[in-house]
XYZ file of C-alpha atoms in Angstrom:
492
model
C -1.036 45.631 17.826
C -4.203 43.615 18.206
C -4.959 44.204 14.553
C -1.518 42.926 13.588
C -1.875 39.856 15.792
C -5.259 39.174 14.253
C -3.755 39.520 10.785
C -0.915 37.189 11.755
C -3.278 34.502 13.003
C -5.405 34.814 9.873
C -2.299 34.554 7.677
C -1.121 31.509 9.622
C -4.463 29.692 9.259
C -4.740 30.506 5.566
C -1.111 29.611 4.946
C -1.324 26.203 6.638
C -4.571 25.466 4.774
C -2.935 26.424 1.477
C 0.106 24.229 2.077
C -2.029 21.237 3.085
C -4.382 21.689 0.151
C -1.508 22.055 -2.261
C 0.342 18.998 -0.993
C -2.719 16.794 -0.907
C -2.975 14.561 -3.972
C -6.432 14.410 -5.438
C -8.096 11.030 -5.794
C -7.813 9.154 -9.068
C -11.081 9.383 -11.005
C -12.536 6.478 -12.989
C -15.245 7.014 -15.595
C -16.600 3.959 -17.412
C -17.992 4.159 -20.912
C -21.069 2.181 -21.888
C -20.285 -1.505 -22.273
C -19.885 -3.039 -25.735
C -20.580 -6.589 -26.992
C -17.420 -8.486 -27.909
C -18.647 -11.932 -28.921
C -20.882 -11.644 -31.977
C -23.432 -14.204 -30.930
C -26.700 -14.620 -32.867
C -29.730 -13.537 -30.886
C -31.010 -17.108 -30.504
C -27.605 -18.603 -29.660
C -27.145 -20.525 -26.439
C -23.352 -20.250 -26.347
C -21.557 -19.942 -23.030
C -18.699 -17.521 -23.778
C -16.088 -17.359 -21.010
C -12.439 -16.847 -20.103
C -11.424 -13.863 -22.250
C -7.752 -13.141 -22.849
C -6.878 -9.707 -24.290
C -3.856 -7.900 -25.701
C -3.082 -4.503 -27.238
C -0.739 -3.693 -30.101
C 2.261 -1.931 -28.506
C 2.620 0.359 -31.537
C -1.096 1.168 -31.883
C -2.804 1.107 -28.473
C -6.230 1.500 -30.076
C -5.830 -1.928 -31.705
C -6.735 -4.771 -29.351
C -7.643 -8.431 -29.673
C -9.729 -10.676 -27.424
C -9.974 -14.458 -27.532
C -12.473 -16.434 -25.484
C -13.629 -19.981 -24.844
C -17.041 -21.320 -25.735
C -17.737 -23.825 -22.959
C -21.194 -24.975 -24.109
C -23.180 -26.358 -25.781
C -20.221 -27.255 -28.019
C -16.583 -26.538 -27.272
C -15.214 -23.769 -29.455
C -13.453 -20.386 -29.317
C -13.953 -16.833 -30.566
C -11.530 -14.084 -31.591
C -12.548 -10.432 -31.873
C -10.598 -7.254 -32.639
C -11.096 -3.528 -32.233
C -9.272 -0.707 -34.002
C -11.075 2.013 -32.018
C -9.857 1.406 -28.480
C -12.764 -0.844 -27.525
C -15.642 1.265 -28.828
C -16.605 -1.449 -31.337
C -15.525 -5.050 -31.905
C -15.686 -7.352 -34.916
C -15.126 -11.065 -35.236
C -11.801 -12.207 -36.675
C -11.953 -15.422 -38.634
C -9.404 -17.907 -37.351
C -8.001 -20.358 -39.927
C -8.516 -23.863 -38.628
C -5.788 -26.439 -38.286
C -5.795 -29.511 -40.555
C -8.664 -31.897 -39.756
C -9.957 -29.538 -37.044
C -13.536 -28.286 -36.909
C -13.275 -26.251 -33.701
C -10.822 -24.557 -31.370
C -10.504 -24.197 -27.602
C -8.332 -22.517 -24.935
C -7.350 -19.598 -27.164
C -4.766 -16.970 -26.235
C -3.652 -13.796 -28.019
C -0.576 -11.557 -28.077
C 0.980 -8.904 -30.307
C 4.673 -8.888 -31.148
C 6.813 -5.767 -31.368
C 6.018 -5.330 -35.069
C 2.248 -5.321 -34.571
C 1.667 -8.894 -35.756
C -1.157 -10.680 -33.930
C -0.552 -14.238 -32.683
C -3.406 -16.556 -31.713
C -2.769 -19.828 -29.880
C -5.439 -22.530 -29.680
C -6.149 -26.253 -29.371
C -8.681 -28.114 -31.487
C -10.505 -30.821 -29.553
C -11.833 -34.192 -30.622
C -12.437 -37.809 -29.762
C -14.946 -39.257 -27.312
C -13.915 -36.893 -24.496
C -13.281 -33.690 -26.515
C -9.608 -33.612 -25.570
C -6.921 -31.450 -27.226
C -5.638 -33.000 -30.443
C -2.670 -30.598 -30.887
C -1.521 -27.067 -30.115
C -1.447 -24.531 -32.958
C -0.283 -20.952 -33.463
C -1.762 -18.648 -36.110
C 0.050 -15.478 -37.163
C -1.751 -12.395 -38.504
C -0.149 -9.388 -40.177
C -0.524 -5.886 -38.681
C -3.469 -5.517 -41.078
C -5.076 -8.488 -39.248
C -4.796 -10.743 -42.291
C -3.719 -14.388 -41.756
C -0.026 -14.910 -42.497
C 0.050 -18.417 -43.916
C -1.456 -21.548 -42.358
C -1.402 -22.346 -38.625
C 1.874 -23.599 -37.148
C 1.918 -26.773 -35.057
C 3.552 -26.141 -31.686
C 2.933 -29.431 -29.871
C 0.916 -32.635 -29.999
C -2.177 -33.861 -28.163
C -3.097 -33.605 -24.478
C -1.811 -30.017 -24.282
C -4.044 -28.446 -21.633
C -4.552 -24.830 -20.501
C -2.020 -23.277 -22.933
C -0.691 -19.751 -22.448
C 1.123 -17.335 -24.764
C 3.630 -14.506 -24.221
C 5.762 -12.454 -26.599
C 8.882 -10.348 -26.081
C 10.222 -8.846 -29.291
C 10.615 -11.740 -31.733
C 10.706 -14.317 -28.963
C 7.457 -16.252 -28.640
C 6.802 -18.365 -25.546
C 4.113 -20.993 -25.147
C 3.357 -22.855 -21.910
C 0.900 -25.672 -21.240
C 0.166 -28.645 -18.995
C 1.531 -31.789 -20.630
C -0.913 -34.442 -19.437
C -0.078 -38.128 -19.252
C -1.849 -40.676 -21.409
C -4.189 -41.483 -18.516
C -5.998 -38.217 -19.275
C -6.933 -39.652 -22.674
C -9.184 -42.172 -20.905
C -11.031 -39.607 -18.758
C -13.628 -36.970 -19.522
C -12.686 -34.762 -16.588
C -9.610 -34.327 -14.431
C -5.949 -35.237 -14.670
C -4.407 -38.549 -13.756
C -1.870 -38.777 -10.936
C 1.190 -36.558 -11.352
C 3.466 -35.822 -13.030
C 1.447 -33.709 -15.441
C 4.104 -31.002 -15.714
C 3.795 -27.419 -16.873
C 6.212 -27.079 -19.784
C 7.404 -24.180 -21.932
C 8.473 -24.029 -25.582
C 10.437 -21.131 -27.100
C 10.594 -19.669 -30.570
C 13.253 -17.154 -31.619
C 11.771 -16.491 -35.068
C 8.368 -15.060 -34.258
C 6.629 -18.385 -33.666
C 7.479 -20.049 -36.968
C 9.555 -22.790 -35.337
C 9.840 -23.947 -31.721
C 12.552 -25.650 -29.701
C 11.630 -28.769 -27.691
C 9.772 -27.831 -24.498
C 11.493 -27.600 -21.115
C 9.831 -28.728 -17.900
C 8.961 -25.911 -15.498
C 7.030 -27.427 -12.586
C 8.257 -29.983 -10.064
C 7.182 -33.629 -10.620
C 4.715 -34.016 -7.742
C 3.208 -30.539 -7.775
C -0.538 -30.330 -8.565
C -0.221 -27.089 -10.543
C -2.963 -25.794 -12.841
C -4.079 -22.615 -14.606
C -0.648 -21.175 -15.458
C -0.085 -17.513 -16.319
C 2.882 -16.695 -18.569
C 4.641 -13.307 -18.615
C 7.673 -12.159 -20.601
C 9.786 -9.186 -19.560
C 12.887 -7.472 -20.880
C 16.353 -8.967 -20.588
C 15.211 -12.574 -20.777
C 13.050 -12.408 -17.638
C 10.240 -14.978 -17.821
C 7.614 -15.494 -15.106
C 5.157 -18.348 -14.848
C 2.582 -18.286 -12.062
C 0.039 -20.983 -11.247
C -2.517 -22.291 -8.793
C -1.062 -25.125 -6.702
C -3.694 -27.464 -5.275
C -1.214 -28.793 -2.684
C -2.563 -32.204 -1.603
C -6.046 -31.858 -3.139
C -6.033 -34.745 -5.601
C -9.826 -34.988 -5.329
C -10.128 -31.722 -7.243
C -7.032 -32.228 -9.404
C -8.396 -35.498 -10.730
C -12.023 -34.196 -10.682
C -13.191 -37.248 -8.778
C -16.521 -35.513 -8.110
C -17.199 -35.757 -11.906
C -18.892 -32.362 -11.903
C -21.601 -33.224 -9.396
C -22.649 -30.568 -6.840
C -21.225 -30.798 -3.366
C -19.225 -29.024 -0.676
C -16.097 -27.025 -1.533
C -12.730 -28.800 -1.445
C -11.089 -29.004 1.955
C -8.031 -27.128 0.702
C -6.144 -25.001 1.330
C -4.426 -24.277 -1.968
C -1.541 -21.893 -2.694
C -0.137 -19.640 -5.403
C 3.325 -20.288 -6.805
C 5.681 -18.597 -9.260
C 8.587 -19.896 -11.341
C 11.256 -17.527 -12.683
C 13.725 -17.675 -15.539
C 16.501 -15.203 -16.233
C 17.653 -16.745 -19.503
C 14.616 -16.392 -21.735
C 12.933 -19.584 -20.563
C 15.816 -22.011 -21.102
C 15.879 -22.880 -17.388
C 13.668 -22.091 -14.388
C 14.311 -21.708 -10.671
C 12.288 -23.808 -8.199
C 8.851 -22.405 -7.441
C 8.533 -19.525 -4.996
C 5.387 -19.312 -2.871
C 3.269 -16.233 -3.536
C 0.442 -16.941 -1.091
C -0.513 -19.732 1.275
C -3.902 -20.642 2.679
C -5.971 -20.063 -0.463
C -9.448 -21.279 0.472
C -11.468 -22.731 -2.437
C -14.990 -21.256 -2.336
C -16.708 -24.034 -4.318
C -16.190 -27.190 -6.305
C -14.549 -26.689 -9.676
C -13.970 -28.601 -12.863
C -10.188 -28.578 -13.004
C -10.018 -27.470 -16.650
C -12.310 -24.529 -15.866
C -10.919 -23.608 -12.433
C -10.488 -19.904 -11.608
C -6.965 -18.867 -12.542
C -4.854 -16.534 -10.427
C -3.849 -13.401 -12.320
C -0.313 -12.030 -12.566
C 1.079 -8.849 -14.117
C 4.554 -7.375 -14.334
C 5.718 -3.755 -14.188
C 9.058 -4.029 -16.019
C 10.039 -0.393 -15.526
C 9.981 -0.813 -11.746
C 10.846 -4.505 -11.463
C 7.537 -5.153 -9.728
C 5.156 -8.135 -9.961
C 1.492 -8.178 -8.960
C -0.687 -11.174 -8.160
C -4.481 -11.238 -7.742
C -6.609 -14.210 -6.779
C -9.806 -15.285 -5.097
C -9.787 -17.008 -1.730
C -12.861 -17.981 0.212
C -15.143 -15.237 -1.039
C -12.671 -12.370 -1.329
C -10.353 -10.980 -3.989
C -6.791 -10.473 -2.773
C -3.853 -8.547 -4.236
C -0.171 -8.762 -3.379
C 3.016 -7.382 -4.904
C 6.696 -8.258 -5.037
C 9.565 -5.812 -5.505
C 12.298 -8.480 -5.717
C 11.243 -10.579 -8.744
C 8.864 -12.719 -6.715
C 11.139 -13.805 -3.853
C 9.045 -12.069 -1.191
C 5.500 -10.709 -1.324
C 3.577 -8.036 0.529
C 0.771 -9.106 2.883
C -2.355 -9.756 0.786
C -4.791 -6.867 0.560
C -8.544 -7.491 0.232
C -10.077 -5.379 -2.529
C -13.794 -5.728 -1.939
C -15.753 -3.020 -0.089
C -17.061 -5.667 2.298
C -15.875 -9.136 3.202
C -17.351 -11.745 0.876
C -18.936 -11.745 -2.544
C -15.927 -11.025 -4.775
C -14.360 -13.474 -7.224
C -12.364 -14.057 -10.434
C -9.965 -11.089 -10.678
C -7.844 -9.978 -13.618
C -4.877 -7.616 -13.313
C -2.752 -5.449 -15.615
C -0.161 -2.670 -15.294
C -0.162 0.567 -17.313
C 3.067 2.091 -18.692
C 3.197 4.622 -15.839
C 3.002 1.865 -13.210
C -0.711 2.183 -12.452
C -2.178 -1.208 -11.566
C -5.775 -2.077 -12.520
C -7.730 -5.021 -11.099
C -11.170 -6.091 -12.365
C -13.372 -8.591 -10.562
C -16.958 -9.735 -10.002
C -18.781 -8.472 -6.907
C -22.016 -9.916 -5.454
C -21.838 -8.036 -2.150
C -24.599 -5.629 -3.219
C -27.168 -8.442 -3.530
C -28.636 -9.717 -0.223
C -29.285 -13.049 -1.955
C -25.621 -13.285 -3.047
C -26.512 -14.099 -6.659
C -26.523 -11.012 -8.843
C -23.055 -9.735 -9.704
C -21.521 -6.520 -10.956
C -18.087 -6.029 -12.492
C -15.797 -3.635 -10.651
C -12.532 -1.996 -11.681
C -10.121 -1.028 -8.889
C -7.150 1.170 -9.769
C -4.031 2.096 -7.815
C -1.439 4.733 -8.658
C 0.731 4.112 -5.581
C 1.954 0.587 -6.146
C -1.131 -1.162 -4.796
C -1.120 0.548 -1.406
C -4.517 2.153 -2.013
C -7.224 1.693 -4.627
C -10.185 3.598 -5.989
C -12.932 1.598 -7.643
C -16.045 1.907 -9.758
C -18.706 -0.426 -11.153
C -18.227 -0.827 -14.908
C -20.984 -3.262 -15.864
C -24.239 -1.628 -17.016
C -26.446 -3.591 -14.609
C -26.254 -6.540 -12.184
C -26.685 -10.005 -13.705
C -27.276 -13.556 -12.482
C -23.896 -15.140 -11.723
C -25.413 -18.650 -11.776
C -26.242 -18.541 -15.478
C -23.859 -20.835 -17.343
C -23.432 -23.229 -14.427
C -23.111 -26.851 -15.490
C -24.640 -28.265 -12.322
C -26.919 -25.410 -11.220
C -25.067 -25.132 -7.923
C -21.690 -23.505 -8.647
C -20.599 -20.329 -10.423
C -18.836 -21.235 -13.687
C -18.099 -18.005 -15.516
C -14.753 -19.292 -16.710
C -11.120 -19.005 -15.687
C -10.335 -15.337 -16.421
C -11.496 -11.816 -16.916
C -9.226 -9.732 -19.148
C -7.713 -6.320 -18.373
C -5.670 -4.157 -20.749
C -4.104 -1.204 -18.894
C -2.961 1.712 -21.054
C -1.739 5.239 -20.408
C -5.136 6.862 -19.788
C -7.582 3.973 -20.046
C -8.262 0.449 -18.863
C -10.293 -1.928 -21.030
C -11.961 -4.852 -19.255
C -13.574 -7.858 -20.951
C -15.745 -10.247 -18.943
C -18.402 -12.970 -19.324
C -21.808 -11.335 -18.831
C -25.154 -13.118 -18.412
C -27.507 -10.150 -18.933
C -28.907 -11.662 -22.125
C -29.288 -15.129 -20.633
C -31.149 -16.959 -17.917
C -30.841 -20.327 -16.185
C -32.822 -21.999 -18.935
C -31.001 -20.638 -21.976
C -27.617 -20.364 -20.192
C -26.488 -17.645 -22.607
C -23.232 -15.955 -21.575
C -21.714 -13.203 -23.747
C -18.344 -11.495 -23.698
C -18.756 -7.784 -22.953
C -16.188 -4.990 -22.658
C -16.014 -1.573 -21.050
C -13.296 1.015 -21.413
C -12.640 3.152 -18.360
C -11.147 6.639 -18.555
C -8.522 6.966 -15.815
C -7.815 10.495 -14.637
C -4.769 10.277 -12.364
C -4.564 12.005 -9.037
C -3.318 15.581 -9.167
C 0.112 16.091 -7.615
C 1.254 18.915 -5.397
C -0.076 22.275 -6.556
C 2.995 24.469 -6.603
C 1.179 27.810 -6.514
C -0.892 26.833 -3.468
C 2.117 25.463 -1.609
C 4.266 28.526 -2.381
C 1.526 31.009 -1.491
C 0.723 29.156 1.698
C 4.389 29.070 2.681
C 4.659 32.866 2.203
C 1.622 33.404 4.433
C 3.040 31.108 7.125
C 6.386 32.911 7.092
C 4.637 36.275 7.261
C 2.593 35.102 10.255
C 5.752 33.887 12.006
C 7.436 37.203 11.389
C 4.448 39.059 12.811
C 4.242 36.918 15.948
C 7.914 36.357 16.626
C 9.087 38.090 19.871
C 11.171 41.111 19.048
C 9.894 41.221 15.514
C 10.088 44.638 13.927
C 6.769 43.980 12.274
C 5.161 43.293 15.643
C 6.383 46.702 16.882
C 4.980 48.396 13.862
C 8.291 48.513 12.093
C 9.897 51.057 14.507
C 13.530 50.678 15.431
C 14.289 50.603 19.153
C 15.675 53.814 20.614
C 19.304 53.985 21.389
C 20.141 54.949 24.883
């Protein structure tokens, strides 16, 4: 009997261990490839490349495009493409608009037929202000399809682009004429965020509709298009901070704004014809430093259309936060801090893969005691943002102060770009490895990360463990025939 009891206990222990091991999901694994240069900058260039925006062709995931700003020494933009999933990039020549000798604030998107669209604003005049807003179409072979198309006139700031099927959406801040007399900052509101729609692939546009409320100090919009006419437009709301909104500090160093700011989101259910009043995504956003309003860090938004879920990521104080909404942005989960330690993280980008995985990339200085040298981190979640695994994807730490206009504030642009696909995430960021505080060289760099999802329940382990547990119960159960060696009780 003792032998049988010992066997029962052993079977019970092994069975429970097997069930637990089989039910436990393994941790998602992230493996970053070596980083690749995106902006083809001559070795002696002193360009400051920032604010990448990226998109993938929905029909050919290995085809991606990246557009970025050149913030110094002369305003410009770059466009690069890859046909190998990010392993190599080449510059794409962008036809210039009439009378334009540069471009700025570029954005890219692919339509459902694989055509690439590039949005941009030439700048000019004494203050290098936008002269008009243009859209250039490329064929699936990445060949220009005719000349650029004029979308809107001058003073079109911080434009954004989104595509759903043949519908093309363009949003921007429509500044008042007072901006034409200033080098930095907006005039008093209203400087509304507006949206223009095209139903013919961007060849013609309807007159723009106003999205934001008249007195709202909203900047850095993010535009998302979903199925069924669902349009989302998120932005950073400076609340009452007109000092920053109008850039009254004129770019000089100084203390951070008093704040706080907030994140807001407008929604449209009719393809962008009308918008609901703004919903608040997050309150109490603490600005970590002074910013030039045109180069302010943008909050990042991404939509998971299959699950009706929206994600938001932003920096506050010195942390990166993530929140999600399961009801089209009406309510939001409590913000979750992504960094391994409090402080040192900034400028996140976010994207959602087809299977619902959410990827967030951001800068992290927490590993440097001097709080200067930064790494780029990718955090990935396969459970709706409840938990994340992360890995460093930049090749080496770099000086986050390179590229600063005033030598006192970090100015690596408004975005980092993330493209989330079925088994990979491609991140594009401004990287200062090749520069220093004298040359101020900042390059766009990419890294593609292999994402190996967590293993689910292992059926064989669970089934085998369950059999062992049941056997142990049968052996130990009072009155069990097995416990009595299988003998039937005598009849009296």
